[in-house]
Tab-separated table of C-alpha atoms in Angstrom:
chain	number	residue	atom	x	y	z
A	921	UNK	CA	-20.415	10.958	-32.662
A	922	UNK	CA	-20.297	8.062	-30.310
A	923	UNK	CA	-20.753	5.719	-33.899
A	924	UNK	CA	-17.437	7.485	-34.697
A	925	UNK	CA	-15.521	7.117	-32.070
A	926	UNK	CA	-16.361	3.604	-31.905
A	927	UNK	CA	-14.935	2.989	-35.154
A	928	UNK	CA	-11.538	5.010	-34.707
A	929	UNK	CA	-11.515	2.947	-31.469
A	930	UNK	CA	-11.997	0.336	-33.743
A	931	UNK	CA	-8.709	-0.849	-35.131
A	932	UNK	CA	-7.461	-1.479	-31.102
A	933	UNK	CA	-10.398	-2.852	-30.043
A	934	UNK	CA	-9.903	-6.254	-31.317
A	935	UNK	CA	-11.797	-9.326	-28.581
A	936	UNK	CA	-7.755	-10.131	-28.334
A	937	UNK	CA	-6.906	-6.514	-27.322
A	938	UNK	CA	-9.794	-6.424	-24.877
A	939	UNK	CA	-8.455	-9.673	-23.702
A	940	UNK	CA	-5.404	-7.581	-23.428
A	941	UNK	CA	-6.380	-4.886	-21.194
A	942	UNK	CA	-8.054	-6.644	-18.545
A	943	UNK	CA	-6.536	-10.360	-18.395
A	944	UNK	CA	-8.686	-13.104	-18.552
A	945	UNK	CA	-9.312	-15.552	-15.557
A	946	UNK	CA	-7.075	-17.786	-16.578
A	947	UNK	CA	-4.120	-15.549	-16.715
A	948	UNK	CA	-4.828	-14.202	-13.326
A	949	UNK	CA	-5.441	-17.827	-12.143
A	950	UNK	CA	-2.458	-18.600	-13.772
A	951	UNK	CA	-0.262	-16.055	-12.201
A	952	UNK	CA	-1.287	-16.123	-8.453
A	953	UNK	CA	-0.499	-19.784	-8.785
A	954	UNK	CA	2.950	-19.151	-10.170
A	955	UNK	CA	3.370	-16.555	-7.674
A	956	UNK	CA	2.542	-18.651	-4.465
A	957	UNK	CA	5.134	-21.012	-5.759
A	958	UNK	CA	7.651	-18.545	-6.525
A	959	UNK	CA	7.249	-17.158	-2.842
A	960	UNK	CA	6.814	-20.278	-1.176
A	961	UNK	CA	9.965	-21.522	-2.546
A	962	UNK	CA	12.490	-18.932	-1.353
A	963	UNK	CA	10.203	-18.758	2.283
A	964	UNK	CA	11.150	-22.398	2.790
A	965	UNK	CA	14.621	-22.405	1.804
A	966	UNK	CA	15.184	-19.010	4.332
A	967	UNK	CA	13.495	-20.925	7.040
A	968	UNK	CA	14.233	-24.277	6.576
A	969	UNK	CA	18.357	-23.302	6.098
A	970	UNK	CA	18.205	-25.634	3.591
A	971	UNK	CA	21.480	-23.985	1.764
A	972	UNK	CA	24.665	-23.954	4.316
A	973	UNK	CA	25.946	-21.093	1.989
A	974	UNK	CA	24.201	-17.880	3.291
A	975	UNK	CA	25.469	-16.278	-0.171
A	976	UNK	CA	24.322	-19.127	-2.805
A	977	UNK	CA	20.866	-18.687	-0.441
A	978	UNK	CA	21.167	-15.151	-1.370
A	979	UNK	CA	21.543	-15.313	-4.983
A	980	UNK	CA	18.836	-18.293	-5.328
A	981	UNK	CA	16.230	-16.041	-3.152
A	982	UNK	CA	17.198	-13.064	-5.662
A	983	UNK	CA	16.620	-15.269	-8.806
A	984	UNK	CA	13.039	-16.232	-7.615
A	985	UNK	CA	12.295	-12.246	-7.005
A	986	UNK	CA	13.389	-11.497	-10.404
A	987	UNK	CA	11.067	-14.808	-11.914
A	988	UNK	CA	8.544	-13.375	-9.893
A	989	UNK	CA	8.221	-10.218	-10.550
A	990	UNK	CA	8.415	-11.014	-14.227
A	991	UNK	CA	5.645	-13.316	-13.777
A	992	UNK	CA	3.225	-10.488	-11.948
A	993	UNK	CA	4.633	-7.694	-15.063
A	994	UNK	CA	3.224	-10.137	-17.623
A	995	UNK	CA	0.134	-11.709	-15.710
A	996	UNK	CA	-0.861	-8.668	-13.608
A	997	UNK	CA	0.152	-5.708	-14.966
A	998	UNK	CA	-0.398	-7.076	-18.521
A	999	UNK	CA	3.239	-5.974	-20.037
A	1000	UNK	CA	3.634	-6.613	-23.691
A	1001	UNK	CA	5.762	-4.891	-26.235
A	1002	UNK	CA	2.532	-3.618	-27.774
A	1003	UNK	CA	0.302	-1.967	-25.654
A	1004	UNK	CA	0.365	1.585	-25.916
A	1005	UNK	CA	2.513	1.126	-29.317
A	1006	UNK	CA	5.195	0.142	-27.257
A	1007	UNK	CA	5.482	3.245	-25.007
A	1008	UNK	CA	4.954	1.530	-21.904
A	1009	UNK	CA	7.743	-1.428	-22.444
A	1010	UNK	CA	9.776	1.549	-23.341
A	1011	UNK	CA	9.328	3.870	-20.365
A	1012	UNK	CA	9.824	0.361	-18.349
A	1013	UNK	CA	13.032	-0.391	-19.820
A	1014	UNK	CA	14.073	3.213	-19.393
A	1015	UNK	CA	13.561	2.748	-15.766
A	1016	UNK	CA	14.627	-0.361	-15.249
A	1017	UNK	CA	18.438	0.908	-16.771
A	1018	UNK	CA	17.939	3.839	-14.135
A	1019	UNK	CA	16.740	1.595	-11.316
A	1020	UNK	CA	20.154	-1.102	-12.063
A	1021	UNK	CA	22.425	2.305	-12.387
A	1022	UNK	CA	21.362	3.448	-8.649
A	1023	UNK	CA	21.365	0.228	-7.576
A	1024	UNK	CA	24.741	-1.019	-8.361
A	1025	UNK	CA	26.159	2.352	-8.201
A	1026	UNK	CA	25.078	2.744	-4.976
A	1027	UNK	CA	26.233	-0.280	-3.922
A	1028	UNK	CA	29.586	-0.412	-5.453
A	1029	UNK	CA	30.470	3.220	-4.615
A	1030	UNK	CA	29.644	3.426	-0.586
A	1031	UNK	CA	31.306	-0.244	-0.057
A	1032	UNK	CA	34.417	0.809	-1.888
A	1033	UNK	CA	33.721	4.247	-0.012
A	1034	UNK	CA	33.508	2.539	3.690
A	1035	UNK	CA	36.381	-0.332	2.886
A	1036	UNK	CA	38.840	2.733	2.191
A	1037	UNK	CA	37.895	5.694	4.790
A	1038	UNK	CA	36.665	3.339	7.413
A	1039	UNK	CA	39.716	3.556	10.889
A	1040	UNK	CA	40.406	-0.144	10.782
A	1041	UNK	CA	39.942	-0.624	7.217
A	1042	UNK	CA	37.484	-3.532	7.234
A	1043	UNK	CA	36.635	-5.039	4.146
A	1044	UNK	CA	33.350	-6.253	5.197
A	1045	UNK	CA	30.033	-4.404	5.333
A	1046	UNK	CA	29.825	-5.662	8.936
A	1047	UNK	CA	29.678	-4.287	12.399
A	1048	UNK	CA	32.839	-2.356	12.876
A	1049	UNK	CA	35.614	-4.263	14.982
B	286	UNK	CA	0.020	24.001	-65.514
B	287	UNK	CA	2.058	24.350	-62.439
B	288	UNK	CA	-0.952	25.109	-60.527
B	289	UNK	CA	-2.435	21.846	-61.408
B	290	UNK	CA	1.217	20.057	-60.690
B	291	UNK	CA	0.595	19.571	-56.850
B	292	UNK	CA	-2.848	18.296	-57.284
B	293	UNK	CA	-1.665	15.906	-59.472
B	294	UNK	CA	0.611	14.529	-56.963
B	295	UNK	CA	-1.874	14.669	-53.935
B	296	UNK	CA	-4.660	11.776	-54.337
B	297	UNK	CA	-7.926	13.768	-53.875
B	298	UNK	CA	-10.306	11.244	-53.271
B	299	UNK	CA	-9.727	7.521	-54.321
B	300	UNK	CA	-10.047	6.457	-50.832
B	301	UNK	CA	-6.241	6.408	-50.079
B	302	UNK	CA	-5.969	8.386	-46.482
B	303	UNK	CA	-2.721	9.937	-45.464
B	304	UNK	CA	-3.409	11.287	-42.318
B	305	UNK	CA	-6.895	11.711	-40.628
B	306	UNK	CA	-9.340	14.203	-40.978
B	307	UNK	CA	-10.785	14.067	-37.199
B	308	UNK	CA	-9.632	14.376	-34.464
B	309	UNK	CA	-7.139	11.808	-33.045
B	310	UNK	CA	-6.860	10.933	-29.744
B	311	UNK	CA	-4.372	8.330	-28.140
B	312	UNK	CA	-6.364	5.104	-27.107
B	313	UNK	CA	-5.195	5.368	-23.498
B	314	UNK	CA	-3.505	8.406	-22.708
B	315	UNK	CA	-4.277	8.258	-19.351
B	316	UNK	CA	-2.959	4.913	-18.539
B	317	UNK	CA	0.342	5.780	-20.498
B	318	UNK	CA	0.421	8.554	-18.225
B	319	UNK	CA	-0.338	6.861	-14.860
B	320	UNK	CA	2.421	4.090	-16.394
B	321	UNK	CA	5.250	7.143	-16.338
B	322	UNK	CA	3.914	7.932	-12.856
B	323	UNK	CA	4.298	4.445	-11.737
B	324	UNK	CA	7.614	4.312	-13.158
B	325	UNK	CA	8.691	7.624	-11.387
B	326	UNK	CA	7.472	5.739	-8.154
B	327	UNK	CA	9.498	2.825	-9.461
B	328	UNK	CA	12.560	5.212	-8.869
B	329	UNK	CA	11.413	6.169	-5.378
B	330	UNK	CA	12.025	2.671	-4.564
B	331	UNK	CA	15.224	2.114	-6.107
B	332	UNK	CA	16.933	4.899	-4.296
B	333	UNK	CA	15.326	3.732	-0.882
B	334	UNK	CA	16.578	-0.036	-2.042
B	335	UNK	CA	19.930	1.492	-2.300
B	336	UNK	CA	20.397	3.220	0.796
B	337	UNK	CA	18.833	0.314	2.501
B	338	UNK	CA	21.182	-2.007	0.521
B	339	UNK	CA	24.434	0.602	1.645
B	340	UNK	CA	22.648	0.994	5.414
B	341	UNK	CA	21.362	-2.562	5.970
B	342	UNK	CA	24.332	-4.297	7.592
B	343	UNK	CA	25.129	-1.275	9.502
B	344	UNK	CA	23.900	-2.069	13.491
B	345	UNK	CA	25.338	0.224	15.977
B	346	UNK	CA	25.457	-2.836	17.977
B	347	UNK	CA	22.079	-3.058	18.027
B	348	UNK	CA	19.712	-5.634	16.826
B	349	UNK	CA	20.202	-7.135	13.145
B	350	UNK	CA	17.390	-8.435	10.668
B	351	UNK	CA	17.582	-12.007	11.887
B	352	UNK	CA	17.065	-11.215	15.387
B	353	UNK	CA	14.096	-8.796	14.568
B	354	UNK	CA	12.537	-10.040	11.818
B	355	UNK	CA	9.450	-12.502	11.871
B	356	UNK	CA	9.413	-14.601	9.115
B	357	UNK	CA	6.260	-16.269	9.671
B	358	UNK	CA	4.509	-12.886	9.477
B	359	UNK	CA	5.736	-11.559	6.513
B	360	UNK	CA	5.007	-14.749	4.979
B	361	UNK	CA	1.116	-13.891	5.866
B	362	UNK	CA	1.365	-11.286	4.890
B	363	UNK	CA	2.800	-11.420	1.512
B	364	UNK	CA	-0.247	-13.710	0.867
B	365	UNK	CA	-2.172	-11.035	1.655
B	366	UNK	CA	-0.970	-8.686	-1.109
B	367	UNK	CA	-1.048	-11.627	-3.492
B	368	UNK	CA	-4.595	-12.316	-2.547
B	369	UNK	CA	-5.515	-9.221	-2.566
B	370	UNK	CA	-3.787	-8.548	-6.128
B	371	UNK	CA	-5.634	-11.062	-7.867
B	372	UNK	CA	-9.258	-10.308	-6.196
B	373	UNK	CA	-8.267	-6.846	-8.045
B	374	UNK	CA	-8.110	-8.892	-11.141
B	375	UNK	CA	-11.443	-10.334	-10.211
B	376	UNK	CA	-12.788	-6.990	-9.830
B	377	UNK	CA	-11.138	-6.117	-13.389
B	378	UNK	CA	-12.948	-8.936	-15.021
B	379	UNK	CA	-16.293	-8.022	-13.619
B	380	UNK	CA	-16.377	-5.072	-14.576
B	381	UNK	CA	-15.141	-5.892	-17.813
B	382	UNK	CA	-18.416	-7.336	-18.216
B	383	UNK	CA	-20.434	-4.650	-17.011
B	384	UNK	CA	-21.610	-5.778	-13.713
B	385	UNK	CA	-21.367	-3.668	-10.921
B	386	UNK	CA	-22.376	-5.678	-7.727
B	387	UNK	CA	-19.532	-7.841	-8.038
B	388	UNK	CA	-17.245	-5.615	-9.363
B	389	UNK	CA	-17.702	-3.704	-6.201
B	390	UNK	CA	-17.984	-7.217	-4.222
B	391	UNK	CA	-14.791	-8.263	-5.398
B	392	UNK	CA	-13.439	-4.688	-4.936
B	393	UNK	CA	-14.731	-4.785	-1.035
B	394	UNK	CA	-12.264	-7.974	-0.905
B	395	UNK	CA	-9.231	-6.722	-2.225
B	396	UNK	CA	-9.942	-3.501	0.385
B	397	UNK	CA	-9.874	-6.091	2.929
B	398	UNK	CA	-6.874	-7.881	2.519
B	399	UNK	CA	-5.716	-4.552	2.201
B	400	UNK	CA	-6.808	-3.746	5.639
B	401	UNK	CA	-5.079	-7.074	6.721
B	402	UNK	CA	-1.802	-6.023	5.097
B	403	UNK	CA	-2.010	-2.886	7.124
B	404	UNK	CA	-2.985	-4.166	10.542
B	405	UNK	CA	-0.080	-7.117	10.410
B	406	UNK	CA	2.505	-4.644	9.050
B	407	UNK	CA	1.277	-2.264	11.738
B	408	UNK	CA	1.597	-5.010	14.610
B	409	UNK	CA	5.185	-5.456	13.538
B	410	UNK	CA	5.976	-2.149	13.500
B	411	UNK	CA	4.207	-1.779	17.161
B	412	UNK	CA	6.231	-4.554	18.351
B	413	UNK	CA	9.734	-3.742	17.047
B	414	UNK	CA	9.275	0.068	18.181
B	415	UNK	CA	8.430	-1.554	21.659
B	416	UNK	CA	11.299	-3.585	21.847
B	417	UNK	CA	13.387	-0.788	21.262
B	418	UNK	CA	13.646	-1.411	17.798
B	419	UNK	CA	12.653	2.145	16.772
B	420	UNK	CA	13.979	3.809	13.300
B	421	UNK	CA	16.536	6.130	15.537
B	422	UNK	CA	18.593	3.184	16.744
B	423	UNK	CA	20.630	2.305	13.898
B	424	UNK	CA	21.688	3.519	10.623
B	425	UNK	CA	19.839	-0.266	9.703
B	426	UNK	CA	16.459	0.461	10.832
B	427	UNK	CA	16.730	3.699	9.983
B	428	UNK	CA	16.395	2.798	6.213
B	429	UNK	CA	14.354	-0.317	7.229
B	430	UNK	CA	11.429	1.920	8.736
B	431	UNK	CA	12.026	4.282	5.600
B	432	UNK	CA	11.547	1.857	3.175
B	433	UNK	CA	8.893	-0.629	4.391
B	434	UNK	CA	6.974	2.723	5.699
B	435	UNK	CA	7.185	4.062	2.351
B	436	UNK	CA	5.745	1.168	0.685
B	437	UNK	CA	3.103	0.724	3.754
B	438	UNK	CA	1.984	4.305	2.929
B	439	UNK	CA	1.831	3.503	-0.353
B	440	UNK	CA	-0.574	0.544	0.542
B	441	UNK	CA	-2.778	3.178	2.784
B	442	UNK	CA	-3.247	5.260	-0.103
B	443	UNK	CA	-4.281	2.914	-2.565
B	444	UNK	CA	-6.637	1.372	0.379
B	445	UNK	CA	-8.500	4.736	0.306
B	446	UNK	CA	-8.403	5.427	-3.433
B	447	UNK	CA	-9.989	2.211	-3.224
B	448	UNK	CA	-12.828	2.975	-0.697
B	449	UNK	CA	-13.107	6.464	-2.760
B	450	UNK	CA	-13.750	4.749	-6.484
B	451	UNK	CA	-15.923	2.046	-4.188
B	452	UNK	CA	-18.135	5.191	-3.416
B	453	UNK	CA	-17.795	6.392	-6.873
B	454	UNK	CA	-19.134	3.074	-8.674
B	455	UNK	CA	-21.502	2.696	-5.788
B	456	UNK	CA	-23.155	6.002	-7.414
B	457	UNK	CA	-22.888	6.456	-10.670
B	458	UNK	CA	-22.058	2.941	-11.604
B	459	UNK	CA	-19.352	1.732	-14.186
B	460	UNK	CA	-19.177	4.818	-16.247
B	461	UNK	CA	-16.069	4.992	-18.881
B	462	UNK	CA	-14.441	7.257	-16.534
B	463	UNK	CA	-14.559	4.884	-13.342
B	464	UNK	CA	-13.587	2.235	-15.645
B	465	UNK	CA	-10.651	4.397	-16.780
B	466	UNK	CA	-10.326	5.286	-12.599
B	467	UNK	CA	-10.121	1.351	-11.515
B	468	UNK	CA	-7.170	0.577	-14.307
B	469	UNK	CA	-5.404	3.097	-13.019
B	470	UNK	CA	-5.861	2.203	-9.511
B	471	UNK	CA	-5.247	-1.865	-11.001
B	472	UNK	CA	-2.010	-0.500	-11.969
B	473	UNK	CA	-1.108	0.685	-9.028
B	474	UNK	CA	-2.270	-2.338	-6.608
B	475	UNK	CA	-0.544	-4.874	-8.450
B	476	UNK	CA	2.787	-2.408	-9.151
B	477	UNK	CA	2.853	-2.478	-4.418
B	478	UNK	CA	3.085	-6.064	-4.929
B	479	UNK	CA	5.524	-5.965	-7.398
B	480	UNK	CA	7.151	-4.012	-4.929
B	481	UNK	CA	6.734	-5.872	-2.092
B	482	UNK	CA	8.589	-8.686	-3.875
B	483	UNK	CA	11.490	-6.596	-3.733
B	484	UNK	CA	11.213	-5.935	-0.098
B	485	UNK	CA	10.413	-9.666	1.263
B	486	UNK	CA	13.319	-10.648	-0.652
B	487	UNK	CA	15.955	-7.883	0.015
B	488	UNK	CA	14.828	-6.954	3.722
B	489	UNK	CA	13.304	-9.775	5.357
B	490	UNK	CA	14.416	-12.706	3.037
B	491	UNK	CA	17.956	-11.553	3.048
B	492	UNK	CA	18.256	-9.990	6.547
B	493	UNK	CA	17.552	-13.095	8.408
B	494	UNK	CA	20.270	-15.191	6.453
């Protein structure tokens, strides 16, 4: 029994599938050290006001987040388009279109919302005057 | 004749298989499944990033992010996740080769930085709320409290998933169903960091600007 499971496991058991599944020290190494740079970075620019432009701050600091967190889905988490025949990059890209949608939506909807109805009509997101 | 007209067209046995005779099981069904879950949790996050993102600017006159927030801390303690994510991987690669001590060594670390997480996010918490920061003085910290909370809760959780596999491996050592238990839980350590990446930049990052 255990002889045949083994070999139906055997087609996805591959030393470069195992590999797969758990990482390998270097691809852990690899991605903490990515990661401490791609926190450190946005850290020292928030702190060290090195942009005079809160806004291009804003977008730079949000650029690194998204490198980042692409960096701990492929190091950490171990994304690939083939694990689990491709279910799992599907399910992620089914939330991430969800996740965007409620996002911007939000976003976009209760600013547009608050710069119309709001006495004084402020178009700002700010403290009301 | 006709009777012998199907056979003819299905290959008995020249050793072409068109489907298989046991049973067949998805490789991982499990992690697929905890993958969906983690996505679902994904969503969690997104709507409590959104009504931060609508709430965030909104003070009552009362404090804002960059008078509240210290960055030094959350820097310490985003290096405590990350540490704490990749001792996981440590953990992962032990027991990848069978060895329990260190698995569960490596394992014990992770549940400390954990711990450290915790406490420092805890202290914050303690010293905003004492300050008169609390979550019912603006619309802000309202979804502030919400959301970091959320993801601090998360953190709790995992912490004593952790010390409950711990336990687990402690006793009946690295089994194919605690192995199946700490990928799960792998999944769902590194997927708070991910998250925290979201928060350091949108909340704390972002606020103080």
């Amino acid at each position: 029994m255990s002889s045949e499971a083994h070999a139906a496991h055997g087609h996805g058991h591959e030393p470069g599938h195992e590999e797969a599944a758990h990482g390998s020290m270097k691809g852990y190494v690899t991605g903490f050290v990515l990661s401490v740079i791609l926190t450190a970075i946005p850290f020292w620019i928030v702190m060290g006001d090195v942009f005079r432009e809160p806004a291009t701050a804003a977008i730079v600091v949000m650029v690194f987040a998204v490198a980042q967190i692409v960096v701990h889905m492929v190091y950490f988490l171990h994304m690939n388009a083939k694990s689990e025949g491709g279910w799992t990059m599907l399910a992620m890209i089914f939330t991430v279109v969800l996740v965007i949608i409620t996002l911007s939506g939000s976003l976009w909807v209760m600013f547009h919302l608050k710069s119309n109805m709001m006495p004084g009509g402020t178009h700002t997101m700010g403290a009301p005057q | 004749m006709t009777a012998q007209a199907p056979a003819s067209t299905v290959p008995a046995d020249d050793g072409v298989n068109f489907y298989t005779r046991e049973e067949h099981h998805p490789e991982n069904g499990t992690l697929l499944g905890f993958w969906i879950y983690l996505m679902s949790d994904c969503l969690i996050f997104a709507v409590l990033f959104a009504c931060y993102g609508v709430l965030g600017r909104s003070y009552a006159a009362g404090p804002s992010g960059a008078d509240l927030f210290d960055l030094k801390l959350v820097a310490l303690n985003t290096l405590f996740l990350l540490l704490s994510s990749i001792t996981y991987g440590f953990a992962m690669l032990e027991m990848a080769k069978n060895r329990t001590a260190t698995t569960l060594l490596w394992l014990g670390v992770t549940g400390f930085f954990g711990l450290c997480f915790l406490s420092v996010e805890l202290y914050e918490f303690h010293h905003l709320i004492e300050e008169g920061a609390t979550p019912q003085r603006s619309a802000f910290l309202s979804s502030f409290f919400t959301l970091v909370g959320t993801h601090g809760l998360h953190v709790t959780f995992g912490s004593i998933w952790l010390v409950t596999l711990m336990v687990q491996v402690a006793r009946l050592g690295l089994t194919a169903e605690n192995k199946r238990r700490l990928m799960c839980l792998s999944m769902f350590w590194h997927f708070l960091d991910v998250v925290w990446i979201g928060v350091f930049t949108f909340v704390y990052l972002m606020g103080t600007l």
